[in-house]
PDB file of C-alpha atoms in Angstrom:
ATOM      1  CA  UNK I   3       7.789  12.542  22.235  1.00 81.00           C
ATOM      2  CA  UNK I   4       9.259  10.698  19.351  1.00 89.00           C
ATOM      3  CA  UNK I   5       9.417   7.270  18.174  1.00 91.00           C
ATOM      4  CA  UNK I   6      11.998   5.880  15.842  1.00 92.00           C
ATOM      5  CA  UNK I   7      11.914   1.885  14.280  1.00 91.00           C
ATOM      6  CA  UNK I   8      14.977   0.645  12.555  1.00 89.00           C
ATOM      7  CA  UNK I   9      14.555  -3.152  10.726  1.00 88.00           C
ATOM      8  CA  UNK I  10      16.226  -5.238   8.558  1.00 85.00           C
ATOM      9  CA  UNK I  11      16.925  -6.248   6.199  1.00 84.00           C
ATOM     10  CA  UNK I  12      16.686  -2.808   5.449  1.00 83.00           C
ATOM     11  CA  UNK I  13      15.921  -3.166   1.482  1.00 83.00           C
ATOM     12  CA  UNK I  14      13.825  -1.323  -0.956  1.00 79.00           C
ATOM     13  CA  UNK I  15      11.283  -4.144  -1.155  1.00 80.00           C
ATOM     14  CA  UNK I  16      10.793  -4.417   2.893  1.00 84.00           C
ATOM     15  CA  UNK I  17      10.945  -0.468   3.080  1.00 83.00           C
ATOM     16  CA  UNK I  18       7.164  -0.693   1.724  1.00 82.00           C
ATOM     17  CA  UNK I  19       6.342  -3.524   3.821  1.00 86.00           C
ATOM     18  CA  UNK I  20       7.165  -2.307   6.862  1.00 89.00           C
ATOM     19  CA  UNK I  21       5.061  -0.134   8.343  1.00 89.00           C
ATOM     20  CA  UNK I  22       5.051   1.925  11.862  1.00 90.00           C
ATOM     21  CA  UNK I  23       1.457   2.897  12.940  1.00 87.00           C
ATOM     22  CA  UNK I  24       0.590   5.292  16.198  1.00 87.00           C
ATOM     23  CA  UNK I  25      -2.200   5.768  17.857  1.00 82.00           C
ATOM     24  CA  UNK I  26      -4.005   7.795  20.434  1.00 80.00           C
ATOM     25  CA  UNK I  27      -6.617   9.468  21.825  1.00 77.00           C
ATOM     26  CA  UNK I  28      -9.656  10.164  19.759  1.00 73.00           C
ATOM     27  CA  UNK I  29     -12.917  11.776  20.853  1.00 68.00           C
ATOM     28  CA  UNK I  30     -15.834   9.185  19.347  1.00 59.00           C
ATOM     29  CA  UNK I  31     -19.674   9.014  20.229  1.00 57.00           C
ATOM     30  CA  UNK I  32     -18.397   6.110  22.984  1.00 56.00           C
ATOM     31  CA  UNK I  33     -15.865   8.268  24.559  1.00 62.00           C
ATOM     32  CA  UNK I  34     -12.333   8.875  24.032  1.00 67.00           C
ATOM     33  CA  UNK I  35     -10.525   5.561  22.217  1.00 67.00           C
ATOM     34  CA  UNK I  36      -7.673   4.204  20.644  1.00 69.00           C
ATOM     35  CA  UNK I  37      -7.226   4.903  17.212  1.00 77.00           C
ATOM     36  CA  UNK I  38      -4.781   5.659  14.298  1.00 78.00           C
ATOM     37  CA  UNK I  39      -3.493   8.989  14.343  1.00 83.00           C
ATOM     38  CA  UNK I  40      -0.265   8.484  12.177  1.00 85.00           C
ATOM     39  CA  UNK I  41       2.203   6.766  10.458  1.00 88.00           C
ATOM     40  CA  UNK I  42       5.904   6.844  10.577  1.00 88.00           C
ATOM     41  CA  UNK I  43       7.573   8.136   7.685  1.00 89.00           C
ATOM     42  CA  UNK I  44      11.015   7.921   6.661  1.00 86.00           C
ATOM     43  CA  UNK I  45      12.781  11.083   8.194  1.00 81.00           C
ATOM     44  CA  UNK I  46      13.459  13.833   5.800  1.00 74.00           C
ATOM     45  CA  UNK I  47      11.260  11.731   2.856  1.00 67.00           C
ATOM     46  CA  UNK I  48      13.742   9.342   2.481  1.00 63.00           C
ATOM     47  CA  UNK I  49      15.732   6.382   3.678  1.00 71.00           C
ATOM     48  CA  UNK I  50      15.274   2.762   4.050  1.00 79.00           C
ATOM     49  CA  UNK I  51      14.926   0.333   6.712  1.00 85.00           C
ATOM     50  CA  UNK I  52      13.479   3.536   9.020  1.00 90.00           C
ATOM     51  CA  UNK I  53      10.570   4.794   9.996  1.00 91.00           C
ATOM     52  CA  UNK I  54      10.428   8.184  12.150  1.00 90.00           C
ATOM     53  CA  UNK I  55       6.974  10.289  13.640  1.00 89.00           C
ATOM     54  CA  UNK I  56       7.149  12.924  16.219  1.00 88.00           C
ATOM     55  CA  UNK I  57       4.559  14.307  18.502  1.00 86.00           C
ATOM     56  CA  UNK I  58       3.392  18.033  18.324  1.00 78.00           C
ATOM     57  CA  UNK I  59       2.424  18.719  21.950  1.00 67.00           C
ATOM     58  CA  UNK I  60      -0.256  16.785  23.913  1.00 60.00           C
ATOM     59  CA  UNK I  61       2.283  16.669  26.907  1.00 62.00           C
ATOM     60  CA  UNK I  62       1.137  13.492  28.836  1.00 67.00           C
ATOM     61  CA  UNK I  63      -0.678  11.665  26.212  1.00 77.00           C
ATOM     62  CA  UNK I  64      -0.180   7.836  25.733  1.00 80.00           C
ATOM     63  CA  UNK I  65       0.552   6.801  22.247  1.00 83.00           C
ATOM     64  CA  UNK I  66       0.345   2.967  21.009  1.00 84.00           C
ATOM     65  CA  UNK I  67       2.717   1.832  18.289  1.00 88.00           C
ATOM     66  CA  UNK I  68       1.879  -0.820  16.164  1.00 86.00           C
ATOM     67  CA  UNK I  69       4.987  -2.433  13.631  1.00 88.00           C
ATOM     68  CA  UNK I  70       3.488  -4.480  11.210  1.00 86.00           C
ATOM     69  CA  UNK I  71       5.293  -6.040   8.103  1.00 85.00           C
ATOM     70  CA  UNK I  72       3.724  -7.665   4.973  1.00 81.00           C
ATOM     71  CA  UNK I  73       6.824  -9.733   4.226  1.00 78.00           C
ATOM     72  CA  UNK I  74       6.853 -13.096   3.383  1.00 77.00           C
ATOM     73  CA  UNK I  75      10.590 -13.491   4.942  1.00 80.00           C
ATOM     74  CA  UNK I  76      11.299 -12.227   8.794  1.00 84.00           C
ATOM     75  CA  UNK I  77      11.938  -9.223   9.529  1.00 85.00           C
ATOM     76  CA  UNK I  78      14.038  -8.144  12.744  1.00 86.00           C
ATOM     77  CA  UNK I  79      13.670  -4.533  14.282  1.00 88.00           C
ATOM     78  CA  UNK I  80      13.834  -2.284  16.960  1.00 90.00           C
ATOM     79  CA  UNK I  81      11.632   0.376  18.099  1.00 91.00           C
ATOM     80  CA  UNK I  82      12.808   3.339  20.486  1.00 91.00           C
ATOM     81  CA  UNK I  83      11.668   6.360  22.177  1.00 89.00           C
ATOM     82  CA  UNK I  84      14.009   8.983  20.840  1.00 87.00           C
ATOM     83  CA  UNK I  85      12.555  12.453  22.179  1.00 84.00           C
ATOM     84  CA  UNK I  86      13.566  15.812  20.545  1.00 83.00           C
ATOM     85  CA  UNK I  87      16.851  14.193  18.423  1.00 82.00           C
ATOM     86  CA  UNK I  88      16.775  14.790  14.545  1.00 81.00           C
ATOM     87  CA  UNK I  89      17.709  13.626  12.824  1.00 82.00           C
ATOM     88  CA  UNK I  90      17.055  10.179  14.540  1.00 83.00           C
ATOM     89  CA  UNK I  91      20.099   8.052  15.643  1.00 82.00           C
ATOM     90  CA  UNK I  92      20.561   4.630  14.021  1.00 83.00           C
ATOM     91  CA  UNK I  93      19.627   2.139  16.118  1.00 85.00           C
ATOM     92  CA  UNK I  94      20.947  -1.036  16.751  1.00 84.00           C
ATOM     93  CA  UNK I  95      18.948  -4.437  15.584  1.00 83.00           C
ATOM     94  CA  UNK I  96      19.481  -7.646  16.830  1.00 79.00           C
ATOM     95  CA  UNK I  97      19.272  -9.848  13.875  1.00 75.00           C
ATOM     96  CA  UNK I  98      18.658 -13.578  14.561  1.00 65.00           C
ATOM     97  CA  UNK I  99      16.969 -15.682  17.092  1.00 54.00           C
ATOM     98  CA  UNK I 100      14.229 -18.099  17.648  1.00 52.00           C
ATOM     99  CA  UNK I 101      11.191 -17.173  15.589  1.00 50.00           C
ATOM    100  CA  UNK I 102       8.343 -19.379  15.269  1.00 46.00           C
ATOM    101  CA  UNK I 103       7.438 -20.586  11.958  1.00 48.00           C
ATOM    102  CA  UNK I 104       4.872 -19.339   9.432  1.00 47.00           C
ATOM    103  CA  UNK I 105       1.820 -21.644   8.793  1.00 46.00           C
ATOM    104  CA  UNK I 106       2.626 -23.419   5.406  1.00 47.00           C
ATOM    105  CA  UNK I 107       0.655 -21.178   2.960  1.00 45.00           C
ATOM    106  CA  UNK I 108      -2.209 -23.219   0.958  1.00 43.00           C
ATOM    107  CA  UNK I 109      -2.592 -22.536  -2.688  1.00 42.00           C
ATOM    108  CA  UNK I 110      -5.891 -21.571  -4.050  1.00 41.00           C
ATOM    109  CA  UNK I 111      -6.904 -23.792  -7.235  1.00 42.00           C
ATOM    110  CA  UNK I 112      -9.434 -22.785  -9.304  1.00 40.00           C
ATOM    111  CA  UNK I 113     -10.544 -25.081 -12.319  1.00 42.00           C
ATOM    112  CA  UNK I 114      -9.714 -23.761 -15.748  1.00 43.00           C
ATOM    113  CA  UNK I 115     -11.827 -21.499 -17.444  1.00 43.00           C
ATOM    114  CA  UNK I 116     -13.346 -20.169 -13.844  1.00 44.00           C
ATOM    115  CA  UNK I 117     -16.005 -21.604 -12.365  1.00 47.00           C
ATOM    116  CA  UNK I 118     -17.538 -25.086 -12.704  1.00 44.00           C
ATOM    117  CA  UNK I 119     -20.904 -25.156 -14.286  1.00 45.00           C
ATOM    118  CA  UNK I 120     -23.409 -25.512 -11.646  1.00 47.00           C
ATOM    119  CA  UNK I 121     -23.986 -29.462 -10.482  1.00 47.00           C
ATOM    120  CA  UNK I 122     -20.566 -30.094 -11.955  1.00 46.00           C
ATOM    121  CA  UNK I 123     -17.235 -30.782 -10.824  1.00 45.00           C
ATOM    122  CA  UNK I 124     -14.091 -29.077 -11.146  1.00 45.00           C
ATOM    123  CA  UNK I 125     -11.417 -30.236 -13.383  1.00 42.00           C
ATOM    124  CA  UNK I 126      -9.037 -32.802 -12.292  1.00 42.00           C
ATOM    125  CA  UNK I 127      -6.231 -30.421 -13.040  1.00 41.00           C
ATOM    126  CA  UNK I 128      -7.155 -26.985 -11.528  1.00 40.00           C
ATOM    127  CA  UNK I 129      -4.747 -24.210 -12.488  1.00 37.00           C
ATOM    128  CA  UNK I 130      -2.805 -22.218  -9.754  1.00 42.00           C
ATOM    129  CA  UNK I 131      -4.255 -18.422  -9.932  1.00 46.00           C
ATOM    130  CA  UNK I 132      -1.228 -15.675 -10.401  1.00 55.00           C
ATOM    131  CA  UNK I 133       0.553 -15.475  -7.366  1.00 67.00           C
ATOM    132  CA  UNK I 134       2.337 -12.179  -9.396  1.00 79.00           C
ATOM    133  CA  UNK I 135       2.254  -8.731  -7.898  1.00 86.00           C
ATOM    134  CA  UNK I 136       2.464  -9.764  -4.144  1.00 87.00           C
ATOM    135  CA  UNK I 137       5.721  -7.550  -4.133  1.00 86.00           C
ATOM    136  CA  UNK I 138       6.416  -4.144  -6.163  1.00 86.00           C
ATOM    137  CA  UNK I 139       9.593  -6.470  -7.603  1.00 82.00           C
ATOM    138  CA  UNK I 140       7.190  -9.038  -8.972  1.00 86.00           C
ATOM    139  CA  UNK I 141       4.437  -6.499 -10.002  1.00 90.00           C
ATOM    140  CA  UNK I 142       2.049  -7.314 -12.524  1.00 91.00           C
ATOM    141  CA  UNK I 143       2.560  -4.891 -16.204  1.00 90.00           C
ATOM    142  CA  UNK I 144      -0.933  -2.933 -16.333  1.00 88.00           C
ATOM    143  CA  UNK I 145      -1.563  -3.126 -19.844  1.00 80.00           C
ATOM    144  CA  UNK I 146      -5.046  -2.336 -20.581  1.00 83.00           C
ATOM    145  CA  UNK I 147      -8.036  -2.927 -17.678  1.00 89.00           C
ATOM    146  CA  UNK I 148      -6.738  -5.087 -14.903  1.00 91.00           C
ATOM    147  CA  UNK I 149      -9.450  -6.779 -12.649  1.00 91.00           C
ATOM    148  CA  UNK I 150      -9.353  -8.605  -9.786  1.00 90.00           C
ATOM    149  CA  UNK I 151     -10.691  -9.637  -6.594  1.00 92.00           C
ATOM    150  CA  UNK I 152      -8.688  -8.182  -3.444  1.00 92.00           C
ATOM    151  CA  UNK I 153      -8.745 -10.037   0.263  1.00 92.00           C
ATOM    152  CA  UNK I 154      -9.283  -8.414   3.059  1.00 91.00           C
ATOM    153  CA  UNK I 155      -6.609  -6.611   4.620  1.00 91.00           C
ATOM    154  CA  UNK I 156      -4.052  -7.536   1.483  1.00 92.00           C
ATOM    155  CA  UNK I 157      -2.492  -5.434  -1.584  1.00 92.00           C
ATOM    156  CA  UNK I 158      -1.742  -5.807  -4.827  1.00 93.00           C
ATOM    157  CA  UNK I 159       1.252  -4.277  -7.160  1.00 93.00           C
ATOM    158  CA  UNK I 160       0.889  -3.254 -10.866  1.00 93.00           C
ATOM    159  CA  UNK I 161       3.816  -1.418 -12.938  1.00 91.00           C
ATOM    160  CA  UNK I 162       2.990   0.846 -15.641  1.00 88.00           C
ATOM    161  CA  UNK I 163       5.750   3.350 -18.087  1.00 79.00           C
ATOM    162  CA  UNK I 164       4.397   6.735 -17.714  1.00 71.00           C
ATOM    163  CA  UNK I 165       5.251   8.139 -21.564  1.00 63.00           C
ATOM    164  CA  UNK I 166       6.374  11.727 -21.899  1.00 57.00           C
ATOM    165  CA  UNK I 167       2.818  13.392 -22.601  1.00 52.00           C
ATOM    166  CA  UNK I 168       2.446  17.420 -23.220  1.00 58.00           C
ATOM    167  CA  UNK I 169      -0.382  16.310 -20.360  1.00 62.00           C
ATOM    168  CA  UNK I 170      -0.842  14.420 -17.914  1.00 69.00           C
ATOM    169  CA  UNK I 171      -1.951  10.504 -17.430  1.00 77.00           C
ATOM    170  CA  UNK I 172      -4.576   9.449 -15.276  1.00 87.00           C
ATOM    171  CA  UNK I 173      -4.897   6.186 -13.383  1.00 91.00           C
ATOM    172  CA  UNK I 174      -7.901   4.928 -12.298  1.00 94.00           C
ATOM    173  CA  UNK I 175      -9.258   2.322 -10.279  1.00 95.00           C
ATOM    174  CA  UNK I 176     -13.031   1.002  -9.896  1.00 94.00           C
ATOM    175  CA  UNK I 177     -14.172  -0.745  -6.828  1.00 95.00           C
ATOM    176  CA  UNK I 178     -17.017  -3.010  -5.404  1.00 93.00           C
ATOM    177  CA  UNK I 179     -18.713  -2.873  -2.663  1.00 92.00           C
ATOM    178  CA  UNK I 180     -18.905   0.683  -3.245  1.00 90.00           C
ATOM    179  CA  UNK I 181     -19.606   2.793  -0.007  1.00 89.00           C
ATOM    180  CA  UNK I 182     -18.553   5.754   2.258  1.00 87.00           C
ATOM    181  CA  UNK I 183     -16.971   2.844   4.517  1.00 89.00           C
ATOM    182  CA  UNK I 184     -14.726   0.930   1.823  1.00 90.00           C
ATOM    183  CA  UNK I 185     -14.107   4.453   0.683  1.00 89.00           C
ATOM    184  CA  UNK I 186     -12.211   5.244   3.288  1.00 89.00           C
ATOM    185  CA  UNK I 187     -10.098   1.807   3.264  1.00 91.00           C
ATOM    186  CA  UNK I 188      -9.559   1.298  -0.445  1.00 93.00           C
ATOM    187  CA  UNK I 189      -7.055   3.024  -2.225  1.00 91.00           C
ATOM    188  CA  UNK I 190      -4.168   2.669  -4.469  1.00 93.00           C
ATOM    189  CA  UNK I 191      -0.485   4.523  -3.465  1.00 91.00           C
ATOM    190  CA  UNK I 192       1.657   4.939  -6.703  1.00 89.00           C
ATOM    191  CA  UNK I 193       5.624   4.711  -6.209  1.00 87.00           C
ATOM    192  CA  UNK I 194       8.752   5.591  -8.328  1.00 83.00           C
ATOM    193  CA  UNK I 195      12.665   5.553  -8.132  1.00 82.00           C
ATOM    194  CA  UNK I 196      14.076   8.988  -7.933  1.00 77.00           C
ATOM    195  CA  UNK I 197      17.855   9.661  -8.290  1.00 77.00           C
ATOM    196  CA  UNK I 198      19.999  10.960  -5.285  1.00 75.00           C
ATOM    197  CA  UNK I 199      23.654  11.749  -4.692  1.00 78.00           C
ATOM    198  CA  UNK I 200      23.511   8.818  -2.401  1.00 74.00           C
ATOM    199  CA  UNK I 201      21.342   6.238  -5.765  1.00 74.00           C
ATOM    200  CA  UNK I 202      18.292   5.661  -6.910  1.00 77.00           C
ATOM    201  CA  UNK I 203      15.373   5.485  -3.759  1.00 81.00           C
ATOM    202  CA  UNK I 204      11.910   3.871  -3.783  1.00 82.00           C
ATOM    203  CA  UNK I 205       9.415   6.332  -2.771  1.00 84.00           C
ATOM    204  CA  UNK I 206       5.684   7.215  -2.928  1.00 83.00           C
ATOM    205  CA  UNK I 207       5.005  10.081  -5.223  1.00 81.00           C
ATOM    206  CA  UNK I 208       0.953   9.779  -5.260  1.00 84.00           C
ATOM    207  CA  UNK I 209      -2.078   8.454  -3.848  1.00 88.00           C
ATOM    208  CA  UNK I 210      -5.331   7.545  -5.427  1.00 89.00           C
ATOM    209  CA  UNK I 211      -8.184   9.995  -4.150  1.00 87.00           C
ATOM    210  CA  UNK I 212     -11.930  10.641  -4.878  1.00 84.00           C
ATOM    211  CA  UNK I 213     -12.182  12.273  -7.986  1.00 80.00           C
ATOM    212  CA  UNK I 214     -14.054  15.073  -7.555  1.00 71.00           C
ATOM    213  CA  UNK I 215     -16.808  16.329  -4.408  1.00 58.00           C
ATOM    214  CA  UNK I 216     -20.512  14.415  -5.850  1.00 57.00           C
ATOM    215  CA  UNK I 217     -18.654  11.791  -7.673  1.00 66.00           C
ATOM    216  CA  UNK I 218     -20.011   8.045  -6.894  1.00 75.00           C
ATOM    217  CA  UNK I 219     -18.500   5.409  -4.431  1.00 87.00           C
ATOM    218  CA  UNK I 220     -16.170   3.339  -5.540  1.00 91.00           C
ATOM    219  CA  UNK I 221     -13.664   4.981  -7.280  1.00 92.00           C
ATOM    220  CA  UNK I 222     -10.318   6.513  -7.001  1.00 92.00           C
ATOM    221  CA  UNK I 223      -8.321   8.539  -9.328  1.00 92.00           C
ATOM    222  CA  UNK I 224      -4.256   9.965  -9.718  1.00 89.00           C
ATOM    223  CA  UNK I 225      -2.515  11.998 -12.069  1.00 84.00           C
ATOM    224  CA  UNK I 226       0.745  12.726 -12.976  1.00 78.00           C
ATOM    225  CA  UNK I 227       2.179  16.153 -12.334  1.00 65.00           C
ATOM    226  CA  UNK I 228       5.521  15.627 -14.155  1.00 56.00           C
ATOM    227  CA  UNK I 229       5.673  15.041 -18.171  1.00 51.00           C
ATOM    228  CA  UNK I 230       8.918  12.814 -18.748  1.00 59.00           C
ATOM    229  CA  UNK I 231       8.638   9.086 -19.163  1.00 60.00           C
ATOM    230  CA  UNK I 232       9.019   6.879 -16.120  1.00 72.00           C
ATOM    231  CA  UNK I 233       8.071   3.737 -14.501  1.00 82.00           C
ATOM    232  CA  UNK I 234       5.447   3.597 -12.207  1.00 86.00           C
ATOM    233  CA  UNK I 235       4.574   1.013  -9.188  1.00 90.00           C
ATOM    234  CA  UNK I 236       1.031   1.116  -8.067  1.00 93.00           C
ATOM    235  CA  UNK I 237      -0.396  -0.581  -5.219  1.00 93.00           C
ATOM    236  CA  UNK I 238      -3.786  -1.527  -4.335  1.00 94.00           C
ATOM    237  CA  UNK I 239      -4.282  -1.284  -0.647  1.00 93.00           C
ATOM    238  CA  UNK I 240      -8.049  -3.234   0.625  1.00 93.00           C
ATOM    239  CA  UNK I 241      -7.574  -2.204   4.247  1.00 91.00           C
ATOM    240  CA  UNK I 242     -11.659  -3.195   4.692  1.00 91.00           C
ATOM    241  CA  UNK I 243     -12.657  -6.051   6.943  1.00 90.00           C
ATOM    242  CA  UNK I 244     -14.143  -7.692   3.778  1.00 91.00           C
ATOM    243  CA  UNK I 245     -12.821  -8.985   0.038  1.00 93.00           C
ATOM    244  CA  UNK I 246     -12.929  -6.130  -3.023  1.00 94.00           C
ATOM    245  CA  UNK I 247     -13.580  -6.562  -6.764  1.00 94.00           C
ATOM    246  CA  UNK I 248     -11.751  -3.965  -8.358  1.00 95.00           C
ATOM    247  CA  UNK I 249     -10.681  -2.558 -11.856  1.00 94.00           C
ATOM    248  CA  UNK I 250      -8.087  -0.466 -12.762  1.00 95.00           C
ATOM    249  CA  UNK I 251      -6.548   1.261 -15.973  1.00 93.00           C
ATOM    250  CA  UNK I 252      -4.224   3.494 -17.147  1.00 90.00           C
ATOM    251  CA  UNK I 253      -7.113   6.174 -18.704  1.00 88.00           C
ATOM    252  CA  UNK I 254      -4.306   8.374 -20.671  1.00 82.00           C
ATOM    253  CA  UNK I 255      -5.674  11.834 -20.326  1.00 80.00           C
ATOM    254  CA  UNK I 256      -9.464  10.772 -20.063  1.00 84.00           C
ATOM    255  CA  UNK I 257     -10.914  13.195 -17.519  1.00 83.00           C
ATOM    256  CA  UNK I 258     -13.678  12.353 -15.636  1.00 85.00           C
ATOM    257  CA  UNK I 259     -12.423   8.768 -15.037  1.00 87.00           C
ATOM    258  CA  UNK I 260     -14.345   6.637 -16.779  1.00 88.00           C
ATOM    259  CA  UNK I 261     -16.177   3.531 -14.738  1.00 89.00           C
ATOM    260  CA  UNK I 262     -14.548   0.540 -15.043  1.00 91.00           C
ATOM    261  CA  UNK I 263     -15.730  -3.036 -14.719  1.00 90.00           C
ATOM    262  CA  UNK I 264     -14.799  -5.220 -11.901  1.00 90.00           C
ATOM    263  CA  UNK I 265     -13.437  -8.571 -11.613  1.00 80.00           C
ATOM    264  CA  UNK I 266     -14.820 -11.195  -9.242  1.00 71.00           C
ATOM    265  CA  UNK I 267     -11.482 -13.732  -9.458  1.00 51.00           C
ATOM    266  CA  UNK I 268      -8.062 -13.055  -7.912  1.00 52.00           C
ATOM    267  CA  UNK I 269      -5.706 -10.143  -9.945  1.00 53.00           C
ATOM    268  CA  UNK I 270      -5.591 -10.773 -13.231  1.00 48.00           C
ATOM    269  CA  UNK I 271      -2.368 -10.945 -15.480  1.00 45.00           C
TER     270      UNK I 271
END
């Protein structure tokens, strides 16, 4: 079995914030549940505005797919059943139609200079925190240690020129709480443009991973495996139930990563 999800717009911007998730059948100490197996990826490594995974086996197993999109615009797609074809036909998406509208977003204010001391007030003109970085197109330069404090569920994008080292450059990125649990639902993916016959395409060319076996919670590492300059996109993914404080840094070719602090407001510019 095979699932295939065309969307649109199908853009370089929504082709990150679109994501197909499957899941299945997993032996647990309740029984056999639900959960994530997979994602869809974009057939052959590339492509936008498509996501393709294929089953290997399990004749008779049901699968549940899940399409979510980060977006702040709508997004209109359709998701199909495609068996054994590769590569996956192009299917058709109705775009337009009654969609119920977003609640109005609420800005969060904070008072300049942070905090109010305690027993005060805040100011009577609070400043707007940096609504940057919501988008890899509106990502936030990572010059120096960035800090921040990352909602539940939410991501963040930084951008960051890779120069052309004899070595390679690490990235590195600090996190709090710092356990075996937001371990495995904090990371940081890092995406480039790389040149085709066909243009330039968006794709994910790293992810941020424990350093090293008997290394501490709370931190995740990348390096770069190619030595000419390019631009890098990296985005902090908090896929915990809770909020994050988080640093992160461009460490040059500082190896073990270094611990960073943490912030405790939203991302910093």
């Amino acid at each position: 079995v095979a699932f295939t999800l065309n969307w649109f717009p199908a853009t370089v911007e929504t082709n990150d914030l679109v994501t197909m998730h499957i899941y299945g059948p997993v032996k647990t100490f309740k029984g056999i549940e639900p959960a994530e197996i997979a994602q869809g990826t974009p057939p052959g490594g590339q492509g936008t505005g498509v996501r393709y995974w294929r089953a290997a086996g399990n004749k008779g197993t049901r699968y549940y797919v899940l399409i979510r999109s980060d977006s702040m615009d709508r997004v209109d797609f359709t998701l199909a059943q495609t068996g054994s074809i590769f590569p996956p036909p192009g299917l058709q998406v109705n775009v337009g139609g009654p969609v119920a509208p977003p609640p109005a977003a609420q800005p969060t204010l904070i008072p300049p200079g942070g905090v109010p001391p305690a027993g005060g007030t805040p100011s009577a003109t609070p400043t707007p925190v940096d609504t940057r970085g919501k988008k890899a197109d509106d990502a936030i330069p990572l010059g120096g240690t960035k800090t921040g404090l990352l909602p539940a569920r939410s991501s963040v994008w930084y951008v960051d020129n890779v120069p052309d080292f004899n070595i390679p450059v690490g990235i590195d990125l600090n996190y709090s709480p710092a356990s075996g649990e937001t371990d495995a639902h904090v990371l940081f993916k890092v995406w480039a443009f790389r040149n085709t016959p066909n243009g330039p395409v968006f794709e994910m060319i790293g992810i941020g991973t424990k350093p090293a076996d008997g290394m501490d919670h709370g931190m995740k590492f990348w390096r770069t495996s190619a030595f000419k300059s390019y631009t890098v996109y990296i985005q902090v993914v908090n896929d915990w139930d809770g909020d994050i404080a988080y640093g992160i840094s461009n460490i040059g070719t500082q190896y073990p990563p270094p611990q960073l602090p943490v912030g405790t407001a939203p991302a910093s510019q």
